[in-house]
Amino acid sequence: MKGGKGISVRLYGLIGFIMIFILIITSFSWMTFKDFNEKHKSRLQITAEYINMVDETRQAQVDFKKQVQEWKNTLLRGHEPEAFKKYYSQFSKENDNVKSQLLKLKEDMAKQGMDTSPVDTLLSNHKELYDKYSKAIKSYDPNNIESYRIVDGLVKGIDRKPTDDMDLLVKQIQDKAKLEMEKMIKQSDIDAKNFNRNLMYILIFGIILIIFFTVLIISTYKGITKFIEQFKILMEQAENGDLIISGKIYKKDELGEVTERFNRFIDKIRDLIYEAKDTSITVSASSKDIMRASDQISTSAEEVAGTIVSIAENASKQVELAEQSDKAVHGVVQGLNIITENTVYISELANKAMETVISGTTSLKEQGDRMTNTKKVSQNVTDVVSDLSTKSNEIGKVVEFINQITGQINLLSLNASIEAARAGEAGRGFTVVANEVKKLAELSKESTQRISSLIEEVQDDIEKAVDEVTNVKESIEEQETSLELTDNSFNLIQHSVFEMANKIKEVADETKGISENAASVEKSIKNMVTMIDQNTSVTEEVASVTEEQTASIEEVASSMNHLAEMSNSLCESLNKFKV
């Protein structure tokens, strides 16, 4: 399962929908309130303008009435110049006020798109009224009380038309303002209805989204709950050592991906346990093979030791025989001296010499046979040592194989630690197994290193034994050569003794030569004794080396026995898991 993003898509979608919904609601509310505010502001402004126009028309109406009143005050109270001037000035001022008010009203009506012709008519009538007033005032005489009646008669009734027009204009503006107010109220009601309708749509849409989000959250929560309950059961089974478990994938989302990864992790742990079991069985079998090889090597070493002991015993016998030969030759020398001093006893000494020669010949033959046996034994020792060297090399290969197995176990423990670390709390139990496997690998590595060092020592000792056996072989060959010389010498002595009876006259002349030959023989025998002593010491050293080799092999066997016990312990630990 690759790229399962169901939960994240749902959650991110939920967050996105909520943000979009909030953004839409906020934007709509902001735009709606802004539009409502603008419309309300516009309506208030229009209302204020209409109210202002109404106020302006009323103010113009009031100023016009003041103008008419000031005109009456001028006629009624303007008998004195100051009073006339005062009232007439106020009349002119109010006329200007009315004019300016009407012009301002015309401008405001034009802004509102209203018909300004009534204002133009009113301005024209007001100007005509002022002109008539101004023309009529010229007939006013402050000193003539009756003159105001003349002036009043000139302008009588001319203010009715502007006044009616002013009232009509006020009524028109009031009606227009009222009409616009009603339109704005209706439009406000329409806007309120639209706003309420939009709010209802948003409310319905929000309820639908809430239901959708609730269903989405409940579905996601149920999936998470199923995953947690299943994962709890799986972890309890894994904690009890059951590795044949497998999680069920409900949906192809993150939880399904976690379940699939957990299944792959369990499969890897199961394969790791299988490999560990196979490795422990292989280590145990290899340990047993090494123990059997060690037993064979130990047996071979014991045989070599026995053979070397036999060689040492034969060498001791050779020393005794050589000493006897030395004594015999010494007796020959004494006999020759006696022959030189007294030839009377030549016959008796010849018989003794014959017996001595016969005994020496027999001894030399026995010594030759024993030397042959010694040579064969030495060859056997060489073969055994060579075989021992070959087996030690095989042990070295087995140890190298164990080292490779140890490296694999260590690698397996590292992989198990990595997988357990990925699993977090769920892989804590497997971390303990990985640590135990790692400790076992370290102990196996230490044992194999110890075995390797012992095998190297054994190989060094074997090489020394081979060198010493080679020296023994060379010594035996030299000893064989000396025996051949001794045999030849004894043959000469025998031949001389046999001829001694016939050549008794030549005894005196030959005695000197015989004495020299006997001295040479005695010297050769002494050399042979020395060589045999050397062979004896070398054989003892070979026996000592063989004993050390046997002790080393016993240590190897002990280490392999310990390794086998540890392998069995590992098998027992791994058997706790159901795979």
Coordinates of C-alpha atoms in Angstrom, one line a residue:
M1 CA 0.0 0.0 0.0
K2 CA 1.6 3.2 -1.2
G3 CA 0.4 6.8 -0.5
G4 CA -2.5 6.0 1.7
K5 CA -3.7 9.5 2.8
G6 CA -7.4 8.9 3.6
I7 CA -7.3 10.3 7.1
S8 CA -5.1 13.3 6.3
V9 CA -7.2 14.1 3.2
R10 CA -10.4 13.9 5.3
L11 CA -8.9 16.0 8.1
Y12 CA -7.3 18.5 5.8
G13 CA -10.5 18.6 3.8
L14 CA -12.5 19.2 7.0
I15 CA -10.1 22.0 8.0
G16 CA -10.2 23.4 4.4
F17 CA -14.1 23.3 4.3
I18 CA -14.3 25.0 7.7
M19 CA -11.9 27.7 6.7
I20 CA -13.6 28.2 3.4
F21 CA -17.0 28.2 5.1
I22 CA -15.8 30.7 7.7
L23 CA -14.1 32.8 5.0
I24 CA -17.3 32.7 2.9
I25 CA -19.5 33.6 5.9
T26 CA -17.1 36.4 6.9
S27 CA -16.8 37.7 3.4
F28 CA -20.5 37.6 2.8
S29 CA -21.2 39.2 6.2
W30 CA -18.6 41.8 5.6
M31 CA -19.9 42.5 2.1
T32 CA -23.5 42.4 3.2
F33 CA -23.0 44.7 6.1
K34 CA -20.8 46.9 4.0
D35 CA -23.5 47.1 1.3
F36 CA -26.2 47.6 4.0
N37 CA -24.1 50.3 5.6
E38 CA -23.5 52.0 2.3
K39 CA -27.2 51.8 1.4
H40 CA -28.1 52.9 4.9
K41 CA -25.6 55.7 4.7
S42 CA -26.9 56.6 1.2
R43 CA -30.5 56.6 2.4
L44 CA -29.6 58.7 5.5
Q45 CA -27.7 61.1 3.2
I46 CA -30.7 61.3 0.8
T47 CA -33.0 61.6 3.8
A48 CA -30.8 64.4 5.2
E49 CA -30.7 66.1 1.8
Y50 CA -34.5 65.9 1.5
I51 CA -34.9 67.1 5.1
N52 CA -32.4 69.9 4.3
M53 CA -34.4 70.8 1.1
V54 CA -37.6 70.9 3.2
D55 CA -35.8 73.0 5.8
E56 CA -34.5 75.3 3.0
T57 CA -38.0 75.7 1.5
R58 CA -39.5 76.4 4.8
Q59 CA -36.7 78.8 5.6
A60 CA -37.2 80.5 2.3
Q61 CA -40.9 80.5 3.1
V62 CA -40.2 82.0 6.5
D63 CA -37.8 84.5 5.1
F64 CA -40.3 85.4 2.4
K65 CA -43.0 86.0 5.1
K66 CA -40.4 88.1 7.0
Q67 CA -39.8 90.1 3.9
V68 CA -43.5 90.8 3.5
Q69 CA -43.8 91.6 7.2
E70 CA -40.8 94.0 7.0
W71 CA -42.5 95.6 4.0
K72 CA -45.6 96.1 6.1
N73 CA -43.5 97.4 9.0
T74 CA -41.9 99.8 6.5
L75 CA -45.3 101.2 5.5
L76 CA -46.8 101.1 9.0
R77 CA -43.9 102.1 11.2
G78 CA -41.6 103.9 8.7
H79 CA -42.8 107.4 9.5
E80 CA -39.4 108.3 10.8
P81 CA -36.4 108.2 8.5
E82 CA -34.5 105.9 10.9
A83 CA -37.4 103.5 11.3
F84 CA -38.0 103.6 7.5
K85 CA -34.4 102.9 6.8
K86 CA -34.3 100.1 9.4
Y87 CA -37.4 98.2 8.2
Y88 CA -36.6 98.8 4.5
S89 CA -33.1 97.5 5.1
Q90 CA -34.4 94.4 6.8
F91 CA -36.9 94.0 3.9
S92 CA -34.0 94.1 1.4
K93 CA -32.0 91.7 3.6
E94 CA -34.8 89.2 3.8
N95 CA -35.3 89.5 0.0
D96 CA -31.6 88.5 -0.4
N97 CA -32.1 85.7 2.1
V98 CA -35.1 84.4 0.2
K99 CA -33.2 84.6 -3.1
S100 CA -30.1 82.8 -1.7
Q101 CA -32.3 80.2 -0.1
L102 CA -34.1 79.5 -3.4
L103 CA -30.9 79.3 -5.3
K104 CA -29.5 76.9 -2.8
L105 CA -32.7 74.9 -3.0
K106 CA -32.5 74.8 -6.8
E107 CA -28.9 73.5 -6.6
D108 CA -29.9 70.8 -4.1
M109 CA -32.9 69.8 -6.2
A110 CA -30.7 69.6 -9.2
K111 CA -28.4 67.2 -7.3
Q112 CA -31.3 65.0 -6.5
G113 CA -32.5 65.1 -10.1
M114 CA -35.7 66.9 -9.3
D115 CA -37.5 69.4 -11.5
T116 CA -36.2 72.9 -10.7
S117 CA -38.8 74.7 -12.9
P118 CA -41.0 75.6 -9.9
V119 CA -38.0 77.1 -8.2
D120 CA -37.2 79.1 -11.3
T121 CA -40.8 80.3 -11.5
L122 CA -40.7 81.2 -7.8
L123 CA -37.5 83.1 -8.3
S124 CA -39.0 85.0 -11.3
N125 CA -42.1 85.8 -9.3
H126 CA -40.1 86.8 -6.3
K127 CA -37.9 89.1 -8.4
E128 CA -41.0 90.6 -10.0
L129 CA -42.4 91.0 -6.5
Y130 CA -39.3 92.8 -5.4
D131 CA -39.2 95.0 -8.4
K132 CA -42.8 96.0 -7.9
Y133 CA -42.1 96.6 -4.2
S134 CA -39.1 98.7 -5.1
K135 CA -41.0 100.7 -7.7
A136 CA -43.9 101.2 -5.3
I137 CA -41.7 102.4 -2.5
K138 CA -40.8 105.4 -4.5
S139 CA -44.3 106.7 -4.0
Y140 CA -44.0 106.4 -0.2
D141 CA -43.7 109.7 1.7
P142 CA -42.8 109.3 5.3
N143 CA -44.3 112.7 6.0
N144 CA -47.6 111.7 4.5
I145 CA -49.4 109.2 6.6
E146 CA -51.8 108.4 3.9
S147 CA -49.0 107.6 1.4
Y148 CA -48.6 104.1 2.8
R149 CA -52.1 103.3 1.6
I150 CA -51.2 104.5 -1.8
V151 CA -48.1 102.3 -1.8
D152 CA -50.1 99.4 -0.3
G153 CA -52.7 99.8 -3.0
L154 CA -49.9 99.6 -5.6
V155 CA -48.6 96.2 -4.2
K156 CA -51.8 94.9 -2.7
G157 CA -52.2 91.2 -3.4
I158 CA -49.0 90.8 -5.3
D159 CA -47.4 88.6 -2.5
R160 CA -50.3 86.1 -2.8
K161 CA -48.9 84.4 -5.9
P162 CA -45.3 84.0 -4.5
T163 CA -46.7 82.8 -1.2
D164 CA -48.9 80.2 -2.9
D165 CA -46.0 79.2 -5.1
M166 CA -43.8 79.0 -2.0
D167 CA -46.3 76.8 -0.2
L168 CA -46.7 74.7 -3.3
L169 CA -43.0 74.2 -3.5
V170 CA -42.8 73.3 0.1
K171 CA -45.6 70.8 -0.4
Q172 CA -43.9 69.3 -3.5
I173 CA -40.6 68.9 -1.7
Q174 CA -42.4 67.4 1.3
D175 CA -44.3 65.0 -0.9
K176 CA -41.1 64.1 -2.8
A177 CA -39.3 63.5 0.5
K178 CA -42.2 61.4 1.8
L179 CA -42.3 59.4 -1.5
E180 CA -38.5 58.8 -1.3
M181 CA -38.8 57.9 2.3
E182 CA -41.5 55.3 1.4
K183 CA -39.3 54.0 -1.4
M184 CA -36.3 53.7 0.9
I185 CA -38.4 52.0 3.5
K186 CA -39.7 49.5 0.9
Q187 CA -36.2 49.0 -0.4
S188 CA -35.0 48.5 3.2
D189 CA -37.7 45.9 3.7
I190 CA -36.6 44.2 0.4
D191 CA -33.0 44.3 1.5
A192 CA -33.9 42.9 4.9
K193 CA -35.8 40.1 3.3
N194 CA -32.9 39.4 1.0
F195 CA -30.5 39.5 3.9
N196 CA -32.7 37.2 5.9
R197 CA -33.1 34.9 2.9
N198 CA -29.3 34.8 2.4
L199 CA -28.8 34.2 6.1
M200 CA -31.3 31.3 5.8
Y201 CA -29.4 29.9 2.8
I202 CA -26.1 30.2 4.8
L203 CA -27.8 28.6 7.8
I204 CA -29.0 25.7 5.7
F205 CA -25.6 25.3 4.0
G206 CA -23.9 25.5 7.4
I207 CA -26.2 22.8 8.8
I208 CA -25.5 20.6 5.8
L209 CA -21.8 21.1 6.2
I210 CA -22.1 20.4 9.9
I211 CA -23.9 17.1 9.2
F212 CA -21.3 16.3 6.5
F213 CA -18.4 17.1 8.9
T214 CA -20.1 15.1 11.7
V215 CA -20.5 12.1 9.5
L216 CA -16.9 12.5 8.3
I217 CA -15.5 12.8 11.9
I218 CA -17.6 9.9 13.1
S219 CA -16.4 7.7 10.3
T220 CA -12.8 8.7 10.9
Y221 CA -13.2 8.2 14.6
K222 CA -14.7 4.7 14.1
G223 CA -11.8 3.8 11.8
I224 CA -9.3 5.0 14.3
T225 CA -11.1 3.1 17.1
K226 CA -11.1 -0.1 15.1
F227 CA -7.4 0.3 14.4
I228 CA -6.6 1.0 18.1
E229 CA -8.6 -2.0 19.4
Q230 CA -7.1 -4.3 16.7
F231 CA -3.6 -3.0 17.4
K232 CA -4.0 -3.4 21.1
I233 CA -5.0 -7.1 20.6
L234 CA -2.1 -7.6 18.2
M235 CA 0.4 -6.1 20.6
E236 CA -0.9 -8.3 23.4
Q237 CA -0.4 -11.4 21.3
A238 CA 3.0 -10.3 20.1
E239 CA 4.0 -9.6 23.8
N240 CA 3.0 -13.2 24.6
G241 CA 5.4 -14.4 21.8
D242 CA 2.8 -15.1 19.1
L243 CA 4.4 -14.0 15.8
I244 CA 1.8 -15.6 13.5
I245 CA -0.5 -12.6 13.9
S246 CA -1.6 -10.4 11.1
G247 CA -3.6 -7.1 11.2
K248 CA -6.7 -6.6 9.1
I249 CA -6.6 -3.6 6.7
Y250 CA -10.0 -1.9 6.9
K251 CA -9.3 1.1 4.7
K252 CA -6.5 2.2 2.4
D253 CA -5.4 5.2 4.5
E254 CA -2.7 6.0 7.0
L255 CA -4.0 3.5 9.5
G256 CA -4.1 0.8 6.8
E257 CA -0.6 1.7 5.8
V258 CA 0.5 1.4 9.5
T259 CA -1.2 -2.0 9.7
E260 CA 0.5 -3.2 6.6
R261 CA 3.9 -2.0 7.9
F262 CA 3.2 -3.8 11.1
N263 CA 2.4 -7.0 9.2
R264 CA 5.7 -6.6 7.3
F265 CA 7.5 -5.9 10.5
I266 CA 6.0 -9.1 12.1
D267 CA 7.0 -11.0 8.9
K268 CA 10.6 -9.7 9.2
I269 CA 10.8 -10.6 12.9
R270 CA 9.4 -14.1 12.1
D271 CA 12.1 -14.5 9.4
L272 CA 14.7 -13.2 11.8
I273 CA 13.6 -15.8 14.4
Y274 CA 13.7 -18.5 11.7
E275 CA 17.2 -17.4 10.8
A276 CA 18.3 -17.2 14.4
K277 CA 17.0 -20.7 15.0
D278 CA 18.7 -22.1 11.9
T279 CA 21.9 -20.3 12.9
S280 CA 21.8 -21.6 16.5
I281 CA 21.2 -25.1 15.1
T282 CA 24.1 -24.7 12.7
V283 CA 26.3 -23.4 15.5
S284 CA 25.3 -26.3 17.8
A285 CA 26.0 -28.8 15.0
S286 CA 29.3 -27.1 14.2
S287 CA 30.2 -27.1 17.8
K288 CA 29.5 -30.8 18.0
D289 CA 31.6 -31.4 14.8
I290 CA 34.5 -29.4 16.3
M291 CA 34.2 -31.3 19.6
R292 CA 34.3 -34.6 17.6
A293 CA 37.3 -33.3 15.7
S294 CA 38.9 -32.2 19.0
D295 CA 38.3 -35.7 20.4
Q296 CA 39.9 -37.2 17.3
I297 CA 42.8 -34.8 17.6
S298 CA 43.1 -35.6 21.3
T299 CA 43.1 -39.3 20.5
S300 CA 45.7 -38.8 17.7
A301 CA 47.8 -36.7 20.1
E302 CA 47.6 -39.5 22.7
E303 CA 48.7 -41.9 20.1
V304 CA 51.6 -39.6 19.1
A305 CA 52.5 -39.3 22.8
G306 CA 52.4 -43.1 23.2
T307 CA 54.6 -43.5 20.1
I308 CA 57.0 -40.9 21.3
V309 CA 57.2 -42.6 24.7
S310 CA 57.9 -45.8 22.8
I311 CA 60.6 -44.0 20.8
A312 CA 62.1 -42.7 24.1
E313 CA 62.1 -46.2 25.6
N314 CA 63.7 -47.6 22.5
A315 CA 66.3 -44.8 22.6
S316 CA 67.0 -45.7 26.2
K317 CA 67.5 -49.3 25.2
Q318 CA 69.8 -48.1 22.4
V319 CA 71.8 -46.2 25.0
E320 CA 72.1 -49.4 27.0
L321 CA 73.1 -51.4 23.9
A322 CA 75.6 -48.7 22.9
E323 CA 77.1 -48.7 26.4
Q324 CA 77.3 -52.5 26.2
S325 CA 79.0 -52.2 22.8
D326 CA 81.3 -49.6 24.3
K327 CA 82.2 -52.0 27.1
A328 CA 82.7 -54.8 24.6
V329 CA 85.0 -52.7 22.4
H330 CA 86.8 -51.7 25.5
G331 CA 87.2 -55.3 26.3
V332 CA 88.6 -55.9 22.8
V333 CA 91.1 -53.2 23.4
Q334 CA 92.1 -54.7 26.7
G335 CA 92.3 -58.1 25.0
L336 CA 94.5 -56.8 22.3
N337 CA 96.7 -55.3 24.9
I338 CA 96.8 -58.6 26.6
I339 CA 97.6 -60.2 23.2
T340 CA 100.4 -57.7 22.7
E341 CA 101.8 -58.5 26.2
N342 CA 101.2 -62.2 26.2
T343 CA 100.6 -64.2 23.0
V344 CA 100.3 -67.3 25.1
Y345 CA 96.7 -66.4 25.7
I346 CA 95.9 -65.6 22.1
S347 CA 93.9 -68.8 21.6
E348 CA 91.8 -68.1 24.7
L349 CA 91.4 -64.5 23.8
A350 CA 90.6 -65.4 20.2
N351 CA 87.8 -67.6 21.5
K352 CA 86.6 -64.8 23.8
A353 CA 87.0 -62.4 20.9
M354 CA 84.9 -64.7 18.7
E355 CA 82.2 -64.9 21.4
T356 CA 82.4 -61.1 21.8
V357 CA 82.2 -60.5 18.1
I358 CA 79.2 -62.9 17.8
S359 CA 77.5 -61.1 20.6
G360 CA 78.3 -57.7 19.1
T361 CA 77.1 -58.8 15.7
T362 CA 73.8 -60.0 17.3
S363 CA 73.5 -56.8 19.2
L364 CA 74.2 -54.8 16.1
K365 CA 71.5 -56.7 14.2
E366 CA 69.1 -56.1 17.1
Q367 CA 70.1 -52.5 17.1
G368 CA 69.6 -52.3 13.3
D369 CA 66.1 -53.9 13.7
R370 CA 65.3 -51.4 16.5
M371 CA 66.7 -48.6 14.4
T372 CA 64.4 -49.6 11.6
N373 CA 61.5 -49.7 14.0
T374 CA 62.5 -46.3 15.3
K375 CA 62.6 -45.0 11.7
K376 CA 59.1 -46.4 11.1
V377 CA 57.9 -44.9 14.4
S378 CA 59.5 -41.6 13.4
Q379 CA 57.7 -41.8 10.1
N380 CA 54.4 -42.6 11.8
V381 CA 55.0 -39.6 14.1
T382 CA 55.6 -37.4 11.1
D383 CA 52.4 -38.7 9.4
V384 CA 50.4 -38.2 12.7
V385 CA 51.8 -34.7 13.1
S386 CA 51.0 -33.9 9.4
D387 CA 47.5 -35.3 9.9
L388 CA 47.3 -33.2 13.1
S389 CA 48.3 -30.1 11.2
T390 CA 45.7 -30.8 8.5
K391 CA 43.0 -31.3 11.1
S392 CA 44.1 -28.1 12.9
N393 CA 43.7 -26.2 9.6
E394 CA 40.2 -27.8 9.2
I395 CA 39.4 -26.6 12.8
G396 CA 40.6 -23.1 11.7
K397 CA 38.2 -23.2 8.7
V398 CA 35.4 -24.3 11.1
V399 CA 36.3 -21.5 13.4
E400 CA 36.3 -19.1 10.5
F401 CA 32.8 -20.4 9.6
I402 CA 31.7 -19.8 13.2
N403 CA 33.1 -16.3 12.9
Q404 CA 31.0 -15.7 9.8
I405 CA 28.0 -17.1 11.7
T406 CA 28.8 -14.8 14.6
G407 CA 28.9 -11.9 12.2
Q408 CA 25.6 -12.9 10.7
I409 CA 24.1 -13.2 14.2
N410 CA 25.4 -9.8 15.1
L411 CA 24.0 -8.4 11.9
L412 CA 20.7 -10.1 12.6
S413 CA 20.7 -8.6 16.1
L414 CA 21.4 -5.1 14.6
N415 CA 18.6 -5.5 12.1
A416 CA 16.3 -6.6 15.0
S417 CA 17.3 -3.6 17.0
I418 CA 16.6 -1.3 14.1
E419 CA 13.2 -2.8 13.4
A420 CA 12.4 -2.7 17.1
A421 CA 13.5 0.9 17.3
R422 CA 11.2 1.7 14.3
A423 CA 8.3 -0.1 16.1
G424 CA 8.9 2.1 19.2
E425 CA 7.1 0.8 22.3
A426 CA 5.7 -2.1 20.4
G427 CA 9.2 -3.4 19.6
R428 CA 10.5 -3.3 23.2
G429 CA 10.2 -7.0 23.6
F430 CA 12.1 -7.6 20.4
T431 CA 14.8 -5.2 21.6
V432 CA 15.4 -7.6 24.5
V433 CA 15.7 -10.5 22.1
A434 CA 18.0 -8.5 19.8
N435 CA 20.2 -7.6 22.8
E436 CA 20.4 -11.3 23.9
V437 CA 21.2 -12.3 20.3
K438 CA 23.9 -9.6 20.3
K439 CA 25.4 -10.8 23.6
L440 CA 25.4 -14.4 22.3
A441 CA 27.2 -13.2 19.1
E442 CA 29.8 -11.4 21.3
L443 CA 30.3 -14.5 23.4
S444 CA 30.6 -16.6 20.3
K445 CA 33.0 -14.1 18.9
E446 CA 35.1 -14.2 22.1
S447 CA 35.0 -18.1 22.1
T448 CA 36.0 -18.3 18.4
Q449 CA 38.8 -15.8 19.0
R450 CA 40.1 -17.9 21.9
I451 CA 39.7 -21.0 19.8
S452 CA 41.6 -19.3 16.9
S453 CA 44.4 -18.3 19.3
L454 CA 44.6 -21.8 20.7
I455 CA 44.6 -23.3 17.2
E456 CA 47.4 -20.9 16.2
E457 CA 49.4 -22.1 19.3
V458 CA 48.6 -25.7 18.4
Q459 CA 49.8 -25.1 14.8
D460 CA 52.9 -23.4 16.0
D461 CA 53.6 -26.4 18.3
I462 CA 52.8 -28.8 15.4
E463 CA 55.4 -27.0 13.3
K464 CA 57.9 -27.2 16.1
A465 CA 57.1 -31.0 16.5
V466 CA 57.5 -31.4 12.7
D467 CA 60.9 -29.7 12.9
E468 CA 61.9 -31.9 15.9
V469 CA 60.7 -35.0 14.2
T470 CA 62.7 -34.0 11.1
N471 CA 65.7 -33.6 13.4
V472 CA 65.0 -37.1 14.9
K473 CA 64.7 -38.6 11.5
E474 CA 68.0 -37.0 10.5
S475 CA 69.6 -38.3 13.7
I476 CA 68.2 -41.8 13.1
E477 CA 69.6 -41.7 9.6
E478 CA 73.0 -40.7 10.9
Q479 CA 72.7 -43.4 13.6
E480 CA 71.9 -46.0 10.9
T481 CA 75.0 -44.9 9.0
S482 CA 77.0 -45.4 12.2
L483 CA 75.5 -48.8 12.7
E484 CA 76.4 -49.8 9.2
L485 CA 80.0 -48.7 9.9
T486 CA 79.9 -50.6 13.2
D487 CA 78.5 -53.7 11.4
N488 CA 81.3 -53.4 8.8
S489 CA 83.8 -53.1 11.6
F490 CA 82.5 -56.1 13.4
N491 CA 82.6 -58.1 10.1
L492 CA 86.2 -57.2 9.8
I493 CA 86.8 -58.2 13.4
Q494 CA 85.0 -61.5 12.8
H495 CA 87.0 -62.1 9.7
S496 CA 90.2 -61.3 11.5
V497 CA 89.3 -63.5 14.4
F498 CA 88.6 -66.4 12.0
E499 CA 91.9 -65.9 10.4
M500 CA 93.7 -65.3 13.7
A501 CA 94.2 -69.0 14.2
N502 CA 95.9 -69.4 10.8
K503 CA 97.8 -66.2 11.1
I504 CA 98.9 -66.4 14.7
K505 CA 102.3 -65.3 13.6
E506 CA 100.9 -62.2 12.1
V507 CA 99.1 -61.4 15.4
A508 CA 101.9 -59.2 16.8
D509 CA 102.2 -57.2 13.6
E510 CA 98.4 -56.9 13.3
T511 CA 97.7 -56.2 17.0
K512 CA 98.8 -52.6 16.6
G513 CA 96.4 -52.0 13.7
I514 CA 93.6 -53.8 15.5
S515 CA 94.2 -51.6 18.6
E516 CA 93.9 -48.5 16.4
N517 CA 90.8 -49.9 14.7
A518 CA 89.3 -50.8 18.2
A519 CA 90.0 -47.3 19.4
S520 CA 88.2 -45.9 16.3
V521 CA 85.3 -48.2 17.0
E522 CA 85.2 -47.1 20.6
K523 CA 85.1 -43.5 19.5
S524 CA 82.3 -44.2 17.0
I525 CA 80.3 -46.0 19.7
K526 CA 80.8 -43.0 22.0
N527 CA 79.5 -40.7 19.2
M528 CA 76.6 -43.0 18.7
V529 CA 75.8 -42.9 22.5
T530 CA 75.9 -39.1 22.3
M531 CA 73.5 -39.1 19.3
I532 CA 71.2 -41.5 21.0
D533 CA 71.1 -39.2 24.1
Q534 CA 70.3 -36.3 21.8
N535 CA 67.5 -38.4 20.2
T536 CA 66.2 -39.1 23.7
S537 CA 66.1 -35.5 24.7
V538 CA 64.4 -34.5 21.4
T539 CA 61.9 -37.3 21.9
E540 CA 61.1 -36.0 25.4
E541 CA 60.7 -32.5 24.0
V542 CA 58.3 -33.9 21.4
A543 CA 56.4 -35.7 24.1
S544 CA 56.2 -32.4 26.1
V545 CA 54.9 -30.5 23.1
T546 CA 52.4 -33.2 22.4
E547 CA 51.1 -32.9 26.0
E548 CA 50.8 -29.1 25.6
Q549 CA 48.9 -29.7 22.3
T550 CA 46.6 -32.1 24.1
A551 CA 45.9 -29.5 26.8
S552 CA 45.2 -26.9 24.1
I553 CA 42.8 -29.2 22.3
E554 CA 41.0 -29.8 25.6
E555 CA 40.6 -26.1 26.1
V556 CA 39.2 -25.9 22.5
A557 CA 36.8 -28.7 23.4
S558 CA 35.8 -26.8 26.6
S559 CA 35.2 -23.6 24.6
M560 CA 33.1 -25.4 22.0
N561 CA 31.1 -27.1 24.7
H562 CA 30.4 -23.7 26.2
L563 CA 29.4 -22.5 22.7
A564 CA 27.1 -25.5 22.3
E565 CA 25.4 -24.7 25.6
M566 CA 24.9 -21.1 24.6
S567 CA 23.5 -22.2 21.3
N568 CA 21.0 -24.5 23.1
S569 CA 20.1 -21.6 25.4
L570 CA 19.5 -19.4 22.4
C571 CA 17.3 -22.2 20.8
E572 CA 15.3 -22.4 24.0
S573 CA 14.8 -18.6 24.0
L574 CA 13.7 -18.5 20.4
N575 CA 11.3 -21.5 20.9
K576 CA 9.3 -19.2 23.1
F577 CA 8.1 -17.4 19.9
K578 CA 5.3 -18.9 17.8
V579 CA 6.4 -18.6 14.2

